Amino acid sequence: MSILIKNGRIITAADDYMADIFIEHDKIKMIGANLDVKADKVIDAAHKLVMPGGIDPHVHLDMPFMGTSSSDNYETGTGAALFGGTTMVIDFILQTQGKSLHAALNEWKGRSDGNAVGDYSFHLAVTDFNEGTQAEIKDMIEVEGITSFKTFMAYKGALMIDDRQMVGLMNEVKKQGGMVTTHATNGDMIDYLVAKHTAENKTSPLYHYLSQPEITEAEATGRFADMAQYTGVPAYVVHMTCEGALNHIRDAAKRNQKVFAETCIQYLVLDASLYDKGFESAKWVMSPPLREKKDQEALWTGINQGSVQVVATDHCPFMWNQKKMGENDFSKIPNGHPAIEHRMELLFSEGVKMGRISLNKFVELTSTNAAKIFGMYPQKGTLAVGSDADIIIFDPKEEHTISAKTHHMNCDYSCYEGWSLTGKIKTVILRGKVAVDQNKLQVEKGYGKFIRRAKVNGII
Ligand code: DUC
Ligand code: ZN
Ligand code: ZN
């Protein structure tokens, strides 16, 4: 199978030029002006942008969590991602405390194998670091191609590890050539605030927000960065939301540390005023919570200063009935929101169209940096000869409206209902196959492939 994409404006993290792209089998074979080659299929991309397929390195599919499971499985989640131009996701395996990392990997393979439509990889969340777990790290990196290890500094009593475990894990991961990532919020402080609000009979979603003030995130981010400096491990902070945390990342950069920061689309475009809607606010109950306008400004600035390298989603959808588990107790509302499908169009509309970021920065944030940071570049994350043919064809002018009635995520509401966006994904190619076109999914369950990742050293 070969495809020729003609007349498109090619945008990568570095370039912006007019050219054709010739794809043979699953790879990009040629890029050049007016290519004179025969192809099985020709796509006219005149007046469109041609960009690398998106990589969302923070999603939770079919994940058992807070007494229920996230409502998108590998099929619906990676399918919805494709509709939104994201050709690859990195999902999180959660170790069960008291069990091995291999047991967790097998459990996740049981749910993902043969079910994904789009490509995927895993981060491995270490929730119980001990001698046994330590001995498994090398295997995960060298045999399984899983090179990033997630930690939780919050979710006390469930997923959280203490600083002793964190330092031990960092030393081992550094030795074996991997990266440590973290959910950076102070679990003890949050635990105290949740108990305090509950005792005062303050049960609405607003108190989810008030139980995780900015300081809980800033403190943990600084502590994590300090431990990473001490151990020398390449480090990555997931879903950073606020100015206080960003300032700790800046301090780490000043001392030449390899600490990367990811924010998520919701923290750039939504704010904490959404917690004023009574129980409806449960739609936006996620951790960390939405923040203030000043934090949005700080994050956009951090992006343009290069302190924030990735925009992900933390896609973790729950049906409204699942959210209702916390109707009388905010601490029982499953944390997370549906976003995997809208990350790229939202960032284009609110970022590029509004003049906040450049087109090249858009590609960096949605694809290239994740590929580099997590050991997949240049197989993924760019448009270059020899790279996987993961390509989106994007109409920068088309206007459309987000709605739960038309989205493809398995969730019965949208956190962006009625939002009007400019810019629409038209065609998505994944490893040389048209995956989405004419608003239809063209690949089947099982087409999505597990992508092994290389060792990482924190240099991109
Ligand atoms: N935060 C969420 O909102 N959902 C999943 C896990 C997390 O850390
Ligand atoms: Zn998290
Ligand atoms: Zn998450």
mmCIF file of C-alpha atoms in Angstrom, residues 14-334:
data_model
loop_
_atom_site.group_PDB
_atom_site.id
_atom_site.type_symbol
_atom_site.label_atom_id
_atom_site.label_comp_id
_atom_site.label_asym_id
_atom_site.label_seq_id
_atom_site.Cartn_x
_atom_site.Cartn_y
_atom_site.Cartn_z
ATOM 1 C CA ALA A 14 11.226 22.945 13.387
ATOM 2 C CA ASP A 15 9.909 23.472 9.842
ATOM 3 C CA ASP A 16 7.090 25.012 7.830
ATOM 4 C CA TYR A 17 7.148 24.416 4.051
ATOM 5 C CA MET A 18 5.092 23.226 1.066
ATOM 6 C CA ALA A 19 5.825 19.670 -0.103
ATOM 7 C CA ASP A 20 4.415 16.253 -0.954
ATOM 8 C CA ILE A 21 4.854 13.153 1.212
ATOM 9 C CA PHE A 22 5.125 9.642 -0.212
ATOM 10 C CA ILE A 23 4.300 6.773 2.124
ATOM 11 C CA GLU A 24 5.144 3.151 1.397
ATOM 12 C CA HIS A 25 3.847 0.463 3.737
ATOM 13 C CA ASP A 26 4.110 1.908 7.261
ATOM 14 C CA LYS A 27 6.899 4.467 6.737
ATOM 15 C CA ILE A 28 7.506 7.847 5.149
ATOM 16 C CA LYS A 29 9.581 7.105 2.068
ATOM 17 C CA MET A 30 10.046 10.521 0.426
ATOM 18 C CA ILE A 31 9.320 14.177 1.126
ATOM 19 C CA GLY A 32 9.789 16.743 -1.634
ATOM 20 C CA ALA A 33 8.272 19.367 -3.889
ATOM 21 C CA ASN A 34 6.019 18.021 -6.697
ATOM 22 C CA LEU A 35 6.925 14.357 -6.194
ATOM 23 C CA ASP A 36 6.451 12.424 -9.411
ATOM 24 C CA VAL A 37 5.595 8.939 -8.112
ATOM 25 C CA LYS A 38 2.728 6.526 -8.593
ATOM 26 C CA ALA A 39 0.732 5.684 -5.482
ATOM 27 C CA ASP A 40 -2.255 3.460 -4.685
ATOM 28 C CA LYS A 41 -3.988 6.450 -3.119
ATOM 29 C CA VAL A 42 -3.516 10.177 -3.626
ATOM 30 C CA ILE A 43 -4.720 12.678 -0.989
ATOM 31 C CA ASP A 44 -4.998 16.339 -1.920
ATOM 32 C CA ALA A 45 -3.982 18.388 1.130
ATOM 33 C CA ALA A 46 -4.237 21.819 -0.540
ATOM 34 C CA HIS A 47 -4.993 24.573 2.043
ATOM 35 C CA LYS A 48 -4.441 22.062 4.843
ATOM 36 C CA LEU A 49 -1.721 21.595 7.432
ATOM 37 C CA VAL A 50 0.143 18.285 7.403
ATOM 38 C CA MET A 51 1.581 17.471 10.833
ATOM 39 C CA PRO A 52 2.892 14.512 12.855
ATOM 40 C CA GLY A 53 0.255 12.363 14.543
ATOM 41 C CA GLY A 54 -0.306 13.428 18.124
ATOM 42 C CA ILE A 55 1.127 11.580 21.105
ATOM 43 C CA ASP A 56 -0.790 11.848 24.382
ATOM 44 C CA PRO A 57 1.577 10.517 27.046
ATOM 45 C CA HIS A 58 -0.971 10.637 29.879
ATOM 46 C CA VAL A 59 -4.161 8.586 29.614
ATOM 47 C CA HIS A 60 -5.995 6.061 31.804
ATOM 48 C CA LEU A 61 -7.923 3.457 29.802
ATOM 49 C CA ASP A 62 -9.994 0.713 31.408
ATOM 50 C CA MET A 63 -8.293 1.529 34.704
ATOM 51 C CA PRO A 64 -9.619 0.186 38.009
ATOM 52 C CA PHE A 65 -9.711 3.291 40.222
ATOM 53 C CA MET A 66 -11.649 4.559 43.257
ATOM 54 C CA GLY A 67 -13.971 1.575 43.343
ATOM 55 C CA THR A 68 -14.848 1.643 39.651
ATOM 56 C CA SER A 69 -13.099 1.680 36.231
ATOM 57 C CA SER A 70 -12.488 4.466 33.723
ATOM 58 C CA SER A 71 -15.192 4.200 31.074
ATOM 59 C CA ASP A 72 -13.077 4.186 27.898
ATOM 60 C CA ASN A 73 -11.400 0.877 27.158
ATOM 61 C CA TYR A 74 -8.497 0.417 24.729
ATOM 62 C CA GLU A 75 -10.813 0.221 21.747
ATOM 63 C CA THR A 76 -13.024 3.231 22.481
ATOM 64 C CA GLY A 77 -10.203 5.284 24.015
ATOM 65 C CA THR A 78 -7.629 4.886 21.257
ATOM 66 C CA GLY A 79 -10.440 5.171 18.672
ATOM 67 C CA ALA A 80 -11.586 8.514 20.100
ATOM 68 C CA ALA A 81 -7.938 9.591 20.253
ATOM 69 C CA LEU A 82 -7.605 8.908 16.512
ATOM 70 C CA PHE A 83 -10.659 11.061 15.743
ATOM 71 C CA GLY A 84 -8.827 13.864 17.515
ATOM 72 C CA GLY A 85 -5.523 13.322 15.677
ATOM 73 C CA THR A 86 -3.744 11.456 18.459
ATOM 74 C CA THR A 87 -2.168 8.367 16.897
ATOM 75 C CA MET A 88 -0.415 7.131 20.014
ATOM 76 C CA VAL A 89 -1.073 7.206 23.751
ATOM 77 C CA ILE A 90 0.931 6.212 26.797
ATOM 78 C CA ASP A 91 -1.262 4.578 29.411
ATOM 79 C CA PHE A 92 -0.453 3.840 33.063
ATOM 80 C CA ILE A 93 -0.034 0.391 34.588
ATOM 81 C CA LEU A 94 -0.729 0.497 38.335
ATOM 82 C CA GLN A 95 1.158 -1.958 40.520
ATOM 83 C CA THR A 96 -1.016 -3.405 43.308
ATOM 84 C CA GLN A 97 0.742 -2.926 46.641
ATOM 85 C CA GLY A 98 2.094 -6.300 47.792
ATOM 86 C CA LYS A 99 2.259 -7.669 44.239
ATOM 87 C CA SER A 100 4.983 -7.583 41.571
ATOM 88 C CA LEU A 101 5.472 -5.236 38.621
ATOM 89 C CA HIS A 102 5.241 -8.210 36.265
ATOM 90 C CA ALA A 103 1.855 -9.172 37.700
ATOM 91 C CA ALA A 104 0.626 -5.634 36.986
ATOM 92 C CA LEU A 105 2.034 -5.700 33.457
ATOM 93 C CA ASN A 106 0.259 -9.002 32.767
ATOM 94 C CA GLU A 107 -3.019 -7.606 34.080
ATOM 95 C CA TRP A 108 -2.743 -4.572 31.777
ATOM 96 C CA LYS A 109 -1.736 -6.721 28.790
ATOM 97 C CA GLY A 110 -4.875 -8.748 29.434
ATOM 98 C CA ARG A 111 -6.986 -5.649 28.849
ATOM 99 C CA SER A 112 -4.961 -4.027 26.061
ATOM 100 C CA ASP A 113 -3.673 -6.903 23.874
ATOM 101 C CA GLY A 114 -5.620 -7.089 20.636
ATOM 102 C CA ASN A 115 -8.030 -4.329 21.674
ATOM 103 C CA ALA A 116 -6.359 -1.050 20.724
ATOM 104 C CA VAL A 117 -7.138 0.756 17.482
ATOM 105 C CA GLY A 118 -4.323 3.298 17.840
ATOM 106 C CA ASP A 119 -0.732 2.764 18.996
ATOM 107 C CA TYR A 120 0.119 2.696 22.693
ATOM 108 C CA SER A 121 2.798 2.217 25.287
ATOM 109 C CA PHE A 122 2.829 2.023 29.079
ATOM 110 C CA HIS A 123 4.346 3.917 31.980
ATOM 111 C CA LEU A 124 4.660 1.655 35.001
ATOM 112 C CA ALA A 125 3.360 3.134 38.263
ATOM 113 C CA VAL A 126 5.393 1.766 41.154
ATOM 114 C CA THR A 127 3.187 1.881 44.246
ATOM 115 C CA ASP A 128 5.292 -0.431 46.427
ATOM 116 C CA PHE A 129 9.067 -0.130 46.041
ATOM 117 C CA ASN A 130 10.984 -2.916 47.761
ATOM 118 C CA GLU A 131 13.814 -5.372 46.990
ATOM 119 C CA GLY A 132 11.566 -7.441 44.753
ATOM 120 C CA THR A 133 10.329 -4.466 42.757
ATOM 121 C CA GLN A 134 13.861 -3.108 42.481
ATOM 122 C CA ALA A 135 14.988 -6.329 40.821
ATOM 123 C CA GLU A 136 12.237 -5.999 38.184
ATOM 124 C CA ILE A 137 13.171 -2.529 36.897
ATOM 125 C CA LYS A 138 15.973 -3.733 34.585
ATOM 126 C CA ASP A 139 13.670 -6.271 32.944
ATOM 127 C CA MET A 140 10.963 -3.687 32.383
ATOM 128 C CA ILE A 141 13.417 -1.433 30.560
ATOM 129 C CA GLU A 142 15.451 -3.999 28.640
ATOM 130 C CA VAL A 143 12.981 -6.790 27.966
ATOM 131 C CA GLU A 144 9.623 -4.987 27.891
ATOM 132 C CA GLY A 145 10.664 -1.598 26.478
ATOM 133 C CA ILE A 146 8.920 0.258 29.311
ATOM 134 C CA THR A 147 11.348 2.996 30.319
ATOM 135 C CA SER A 148 9.333 5.418 32.457
ATOM 136 C CA PHE A 149 8.225 4.784 36.043
ATOM 137 C CA LYS A 150 5.359 6.743 37.531
ATOM 138 C CA THR A 151 5.026 7.577 41.198
ATOM 139 C CA PHE A 152 2.178 9.043 43.205
ATOM 140 C CA MET A 153 3.044 11.511 45.972
ATOM 141 C CA ALA A 154 -0.701 11.562 46.791
ATOM 142 C CA TYR A 155 -3.616 9.073 47.047
ATOM 143 C CA LYS A 156 -2.469 8.132 50.541
ATOM 144 C CA GLY A 157 -3.315 4.571 51.502
ATOM 145 C CA ALA A 158 -3.830 3.501 47.878
ATOM 146 C CA LEU A 159 -1.126 4.531 45.405
ATOM 147 C CA MET A 160 1.159 6.899 47.327
ATOM 148 C CA ILE A 161 4.794 6.049 48.075
ATOM 149 C CA ASP A 162 6.938 7.769 50.694
ATOM 150 C CA ASP A 163 10.187 9.650 50.071
ATOM 151 C CA ARG A 164 12.331 6.712 51.126
ATOM 152 C CA GLN A 165 10.774 4.572 48.388
ATOM 153 C CA MET A 166 11.016 7.467 45.929
ATOM 154 C CA VAL A 167 14.759 7.891 46.430
ATOM 155 C CA GLY A 168 15.312 4.129 46.203
ATOM 156 C CA LEU A 169 13.329 3.935 42.969
ATOM 157 C CA MET A 170 15.121 6.949 41.513
ATOM 158 C CA ASN A 171 18.543 5.412 42.196
ATOM 159 C CA GLU A 172 17.588 2.138 40.524
ATOM 160 C CA VAL A 173 15.893 3.754 37.522
ATOM 161 C CA LYS A 174 18.880 6.069 37.008
ATOM 162 C CA LYS A 175 21.198 3.032 37.062
ATOM 163 C CA GLN A 176 19.119 1.164 34.470
ATOM 164 C CA GLY A 177 18.562 4.056 32.033
ATOM 165 C CA GLY A 178 14.969 5.084 32.692
ATOM 166 C CA MET A 179 12.963 8.079 33.855
ATOM 167 C CA VAL A 180 10.880 8.712 36.983
ATOM 168 C CA THR A 181 7.654 10.654 36.637
ATOM 169 C CA THR A 182 5.342 11.838 39.367
ATOM 170 C CA HIS A 183 1.893 13.008 40.332
ATOM 171 C CA ALA A 184 3.280 15.800 42.487
ATOM 172 C CA THR A 185 0.902 16.754 45.284
ATOM 173 C CA ASN A 186 1.430 16.403 49.031
ATOM 174 C CA GLY A 187 -0.689 13.368 49.991
ATOM 175 C CA ASP A 188 -0.513 13.975 53.752
ATOM 176 C CA MET A 189 -1.701 17.581 53.490
ATOM 177 C CA ILE A 190 -4.534 16.572 51.160
ATOM 178 C CA ASP A 191 -5.514 13.717 53.447
ATOM 179 C CA TYR A 192 -5.709 16.165 56.357
ATOM 180 C CA LEU A 193 -7.830 18.658 54.394
ATOM 181 C CA VAL A 194 -10.213 15.985 53.092
ATOM 182 C CA ALA A 195 -10.760 14.717 56.660
ATOM 183 C CA LYS A 196 -11.233 18.268 57.966
ATOM 184 C CA HIS A 197 -13.828 19.191 55.336
ATOM 185 C CA THR A 198 -15.641 15.893 55.773
ATOM 186 C CA ALA A 199 -15.792 16.368 59.564
ATOM 187 C CA GLU A 200 -17.286 19.841 58.967
ATOM 188 C CA ASN A 201 -19.941 18.219 56.753
ATOM 189 C CA LYS A 202 -18.615 20.045 53.678
ATOM 190 C CA THR A 203 -19.360 17.396 51.083
ATOM 191 C CA SER A 204 -19.825 19.134 47.704
ATOM 192 C CA PRO A 205 -17.352 18.993 44.764
ATOM 193 C CA LEU A 206 -16.134 22.493 45.707
ATOM 194 C CA TYR A 207 -14.363 20.887 48.679
ATOM 195 C CA HIS A 208 -12.435 18.589 46.376
ATOM 196 C CA TYR A 209 -10.887 21.776 45.010
ATOM 197 C CA LEU A 210 -10.417 23.346 48.448
ATOM 198 C CA SER A 211 -8.702 20.168 49.706
ATOM 199 C CA GLN A 212 -5.893 20.522 47.150
ATOM 200 C CA PRO A 213 -4.670 24.124 47.295
ATOM 201 C CA GLU A 214 -1.764 25.278 45.143
ATOM 202 C CA ILE A 215 0.741 24.862 47.979
ATOM 203 C CA THR A 216 0.119 21.075 48.064
ATOM 204 C CA GLU A 217 1.317 20.856 44.466
ATOM 205 C CA ALA A 218 4.118 23.417 44.711
ATOM 206 C CA GLU A 219 5.611 21.745 47.775
ATOM 207 C CA ALA A 220 5.572 18.251 46.258
ATOM 208 C CA THR A 221 6.988 19.463 42.936
ATOM 209 C CA GLY A 222 9.915 21.107 44.716
ATOM 210 C CA ARG A 223 10.527 18.018 46.865
ATOM 211 C CA PHE A 224 10.412 15.736 43.831
ATOM 212 C CA ALA A 225 12.810 17.967 41.888
ATOM 213 C CA ASP A 226 15.214 18.028 44.849
ATOM 214 C CA MET A 227 15.196 14.228 45.150
ATOM 215 C CA ALA A 228 15.732 13.943 41.397
ATOM 216 C CA GLN A 229 18.702 16.303 41.621
ATOM 217 C CA TYR A 230 20.165 14.296 44.491
ATOM 218 C CA THR A 231 19.867 10.999 42.596
ATOM 219 C CA GLY A 232 20.593 12.430 39.121
ATOM 220 C CA VAL A 233 17.610 10.617 37.563
ATOM 221 C CA PRO A 234 15.881 12.167 34.520
ATOM 222 C CA ALA A 235 12.536 13.323 35.874
ATOM 223 C CA TYR A 236 9.119 14.394 34.598
ATOM 224 C CA VAL A 237 6.233 16.011 36.427
ATOM 225 C CA VAL A 238 2.834 14.982 35.074
ATOM 226 C CA HIS A 239 -0.222 17.250 34.901
ATOM 227 C CA MET A 240 1.354 20.396 36.335
ATOM 228 C CA THR A 241 -1.328 23.000 36.952
ATOM 229 C CA CYS A 242 -0.005 26.056 38.763
ATOM 230 C CA GLU A 243 2.465 28.873 39.054
ATOM 231 C CA GLY A 244 3.938 27.649 42.349
ATOM 232 C CA ALA A 245 4.843 24.262 40.863
ATOM 233 C CA LEU A 246 6.187 25.867 37.680
ATOM 234 C CA ASN A 247 8.537 28.036 39.743
ATOM 235 C CA HIS A 248 10.090 24.892 41.238
ATOM 236 C CA ILE A 249 10.634 23.529 37.724
ATOM 237 C CA ARG A 250 12.308 26.813 36.813
ATOM 238 C CA ASP A 251 14.582 26.537 39.872
ATOM 239 C CA ALA A 252 15.544 23.009 38.821
ATOM 240 C CA ALA A 253 16.349 24.218 35.308
ATOM 241 C CA LYS A 254 18.561 26.960 36.762
ATOM 242 C CA ARG A 255 20.715 24.247 38.304
ATOM 243 C CA ASN A 256 20.885 22.421 34.935
ATOM 244 C CA GLN A 257 18.663 19.562 35.999
ATOM 245 C CA LYS A 258 16.844 17.265 33.588
ATOM 246 C CA VAL A 259 13.310 17.840 34.843
ATOM 247 C CA PHE A 260 10.512 17.997 32.307
ATOM 248 C CA ALA A 261 6.995 19.305 32.914
ATOM 249 C CA GLU A 262 3.705 18.301 31.350
ATOM 250 C CA THR A 263 0.512 20.225 31.675
ATOM 251 C CA CYS A 264 -2.896 19.104 30.408
ATOM 252 C CA ILE A 265 -5.247 20.889 28.074
ATOM 253 C CA GLN A 266 -7.870 21.462 30.799
ATOM 254 C CA TYR A 267 -5.453 23.437 32.974
ATOM 255 C CA LEU A 268 -4.805 25.801 30.066
ATOM 256 C CA VAL A 269 -8.420 26.436 29.103
ATOM 257 C CA LEU A 270 -10.662 25.768 32.140
ATOM 258 C CA ASP A 271 -10.553 27.303 35.610
ATOM 259 C CA ALA A 272 -11.823 26.745 39.154
ATOM 260 C CA SER A 273 -14.978 28.834 38.665
ATOM 261 C CA LEU A 274 -16.456 25.527 37.373
ATOM 262 C CA TYR A 275 -16.558 24.292 40.983
ATOM 263 C CA ASP A 276 -19.442 26.683 41.695
ATOM 264 C CA LYS A 277 -22.116 24.568 39.988
ATOM 265 C CA GLY A 278 -23.292 22.339 42.827
ATOM 266 C CA PHE A 279 -23.000 18.621 42.096
ATOM 267 C CA GLU A 280 -22.665 19.263 38.340
ATOM 268 C CA SER A 281 -19.125 20.354 39.196
ATOM 269 C CA ALA A 282 -18.326 16.650 39.675
ATOM 270 C CA LYS A 283 -17.701 16.597 35.898
ATOM 271 C CA TRP A 284 -14.515 18.568 36.566
ATOM 272 C CA VAL A 285 -13.434 16.701 39.691
ATOM 273 C CA MET A 286 -9.914 15.631 38.822
ATOM 274 C CA SER A 287 -6.599 15.670 40.629
ATOM 275 C CA PRO A 288 -5.001 18.119 40.732
ATOM 276 C CA PRO A 289 -8.107 20.308 40.425
ATOM 277 C CA LEU A 290 -8.578 23.172 37.990
ATOM 278 C CA ARG A 291 -6.818 26.334 39.129
ATOM 279 C CA GLU A 292 -7.026 30.109 38.774
ATOM 280 C CA LYS A 293 -6.719 32.403 35.752
ATOM 281 C CA LYS A 294 -3.270 33.514 36.957
ATOM 282 C CA ASP A 295 -2.153 29.868 36.777
ATOM 283 C CA GLN A 296 -3.377 29.551 33.183
ATOM 284 C CA GLU A 297 -1.313 32.619 32.303
ATOM 285 C CA ALA A 298 1.705 31.147 34.076
ATOM 286 C CA LEU A 299 1.352 27.860 32.160
ATOM 287 C CA TRP A 300 1.105 29.565 28.739
ATOM 288 C CA THR A 301 4.192 31.584 29.677
ATOM 289 C CA GLY A 302 5.991 28.442 30.866
ATOM 290 C CA ILE A 303 5.219 26.815 27.527
ATOM 291 C CA ASN A 304 6.724 29.665 25.544
ATOM 292 C CA GLN A 305 9.745 29.830 27.832
ATOM 293 C CA GLY A 306 10.369 26.104 27.271
ATOM 294 C CA SER A 307 9.757 25.176 30.928
ATOM 295 C CA VAL A 308 6.654 23.125 30.025
ATOM 296 C CA GLN A 309 7.364 20.691 27.202
ATOM 297 C CA VAL A 310 4.189 18.615 26.808
ATOM 298 C CA VAL A 311 0.417 19.126 26.718
ATOM 299 C CA ALA A 312 -1.393 15.866 27.567
ATOM 300 C CA THR A 313 -4.913 15.118 28.863
ATOM 301 C CA ASP A 314 -4.863 12.804 31.904
ATOM 302 C CA HIS A 315 -7.886 11.356 30.086
ATOM 303 C CA CYS A 316 -9.737 9.361 32.758
ATOM 304 C CA PRO A 317 -13.453 9.411 31.901
ATOM 305 C CA PHE A 318 -16.326 8.272 34.083
ATOM 306 C CA MET A 319 -20.000 8.076 33.215
ATOM 307 C CA TRP A 320 -22.332 10.402 35.104
ATOM 308 C CA ASN A 321 -23.648 7.467 37.128
ATOM 309 C CA GLN A 322 -20.109 6.699 38.218
ATOM 310 C CA LYS A 323 -19.550 10.341 39.231
ATOM 311 C CA LYS A 324 -22.705 10.039 41.340
ATOM 312 C CA MET A 325 -20.860 7.626 43.645
ATOM 313 C CA GLY A 326 -19.764 10.824 45.366
ATOM 314 C CA GLU A 327 -23.106 12.613 45.504
ATOM 315 C CA ASN A 328 -22.904 12.891 49.291
ATOM 316 C CA ASP A 329 -19.133 12.811 49.660
ATOM 317 C CA PHE A 330 -16.742 14.638 47.320
ATOM 318 C CA SER A 331 -13.912 12.254 48.248
ATOM 319 C CA LYS A 332 -15.818 9.400 46.573
ATOM 320 C CA ILE A 333 -16.270 11.139 43.209
ATOM 321 C CA PRO A 334 -14.037 9.219 40.777
#
